CSV table of C-alpha atoms in Angstrom, one decimal:
chain,number,residue,atom,x,y,z
Z,14,MET,CA,-86.5,40.1,-65.3
Z,15,THR,CA,-83.9,39.1,-62.7
Z,16,LYS,CA,-80.4,37.9,-63.4
Z,17,GLN,CA,-79.1,34.8,-61.8
Z,18,VAL,CA,-75.6,35.0,-60.3
Z,19,LYS,CA,-73.4,32.1,-60.9
Z,20,THR,CA,-70.9,31.0,-58.2
Z,21,VAL,CA,-67.3,31.7,-59.3
Z,22,THR,CA,-64.9,28.9,-58.5
Z,23,HIS,CA,-61.2,29.1,-58.8
Z,24,GLN,CA,-58.1,27.3,-57.9
Z,25,PRO,CA,-56.3,28.6,-54.9
Z,26,LEU,CA,-53.3,30.8,-55.8
Z,27,MET,CA,-50.1,28.9,-55.5
Z,28,PRO,CA,-46.8,30.7,-54.7
Z,29,ILE,CA,-44.4,30.5,-57.6
Z,30,LYS,CA,-40.7,30.3,-56.8
Z,31,THR,CA,-38.9,32.9,-58.7
Z,32,ASP,CA,-35.2,33.8,-58.9
Z,33,THR,CA,-36.0,37.3,-60.3
Z,34,THR,CA,-33.6,39.9,-58.9
Z,35,GLN,CA,-34.3,43.5,-58.1
Z,36,GLN,CA,-32.1,44.5,-61.0
Z,37,GLN,CA,-34.0,42.4,-63.4
Z,38,LEU,CA,-37.3,44.0,-62.3
Z,39,LEU,CA,-35.7,47.5,-62.7
Z,40,ASP,CA,-34.5,46.5,-66.2
Z,41,GLU,CA,-38.0,45.3,-67.1
Z,42,LEU,CA,-39.5,48.6,-65.8
Z,43,HIS,CA,-37.0,50.7,-67.7
Z,44,TYR,CA,-37.5,48.7,-70.9
Z,45,GLN,CA,-41.3,49.0,-70.7
Z,46,GLN,CA,-41.0,52.8,-70.1
Z,47,SER,CA,-38.7,53.2,-73.0
Z,48,ARG,CA,-40.9,51.2,-75.2
Z,49,GLN,CA,-43.9,53.4,-74.4
Z,50,VAL,CA,-41.9,56.5,-75.3
Z,51,ILE,CA,-40.8,55.2,-78.7
Z,52,THR,CA,-44.2,53.8,-79.4
Z,53,LYS,CA,-45.6,57.3,-78.9
Z,54,LEU,CA,-42.9,58.8,-81.2
Z,55,LEU,CA,-43.8,56.2,-83.8
Z,56,ASN,CA,-47.5,56.9,-83.6
Z,57,LYS,CA,-46.9,60.6,-83.9
Z,58,GLY,CA,-44.8,60.0,-87.0
Z,59,LEU,CA,-41.7,61.4,-85.4
Z,60,ILE,CA,-39.7,58.2,-86.0
Z,61,SER,CA,-40.0,55.6,-88.7
Z,62,GLU,CA,-40.8,51.9,-88.2
Z,63,ASN,CA,-37.2,51.0,-89.0
Z,64,GLU,CA,-35.9,53.6,-86.4
Z,65,PHE,CA,-38.4,52.2,-83.9
Z,66,LYS,CA,-37.0,48.7,-84.4
Z,67,GLN,CA,-33.4,49.8,-84.1
Z,68,ILE,CA,-34.1,51.8,-80.9
Z,69,ASP,CA,-36.1,48.9,-79.4
Z,70,GLN,CA,-33.2,46.5,-80.1
Z,71,LEU,CA,-30.8,48.8,-78.4
Z,72,ASN,CA,-33.2,49.1,-75.4
Z,73,GLN,CA,-33.4,45.4,-75.2
Z,74,GLN,CA,-29.6,45.2,-74.9
Z,75,PHE,CA,-29.4,47.8,-72.2
Z,76,PHE,CA,-32.5,46.7,-70.3
Z,77,PRO,CA,-33.1,43.0,-71.0
Z,78,PRO,CA,-36.8,42.4,-70.6
Z,79,LEU,CA,-38.1,39.5,-68.6
Z,80,ILE,CA,-41.0,39.0,-71.1
Z,81,GLU,CA,-40.1,39.1,-74.8
Z,82,PRO,CA,-42.0,42.0,-76.5
Z,83,GLU,CA,-43.4,39.6,-79.1
Z,84,ASN,CA,-45.2,37.7,-76.4
Z,85,VAL,CA,-47.1,40.7,-75.1
Z,86,ASP,CA,-50.5,41.6,-76.5
Z,87,THR,CA,-50.5,45.4,-76.7
Z,88,SER,CA,-53.6,45.7,-78.9
Z,89,ILE,CA,-55.7,47.3,-76.2
Z,90,ILE,CA,-53.0,49.8,-75.1
Z,91,GLN,CA,-53.8,53.4,-76.1
Z,92,SER,CA,-51.0,55.9,-76.5
């Protein structure tokens, strides 16, 4: 039995104009890193769900994320 290969077609990538600054990118990176740390603490039972939310809110104030955490699917992330 042989498999047939289908031709993949796609739209050419179009450049997107962005006004994102280097500081915004650093804030996003720092926010995501801090979220990974507190997620691990939560998963290990070292902090409560309420503490997680409080810390996450503080982190969002210090490192404003470009993408709202509620809009990110983290269901496949393993800690």
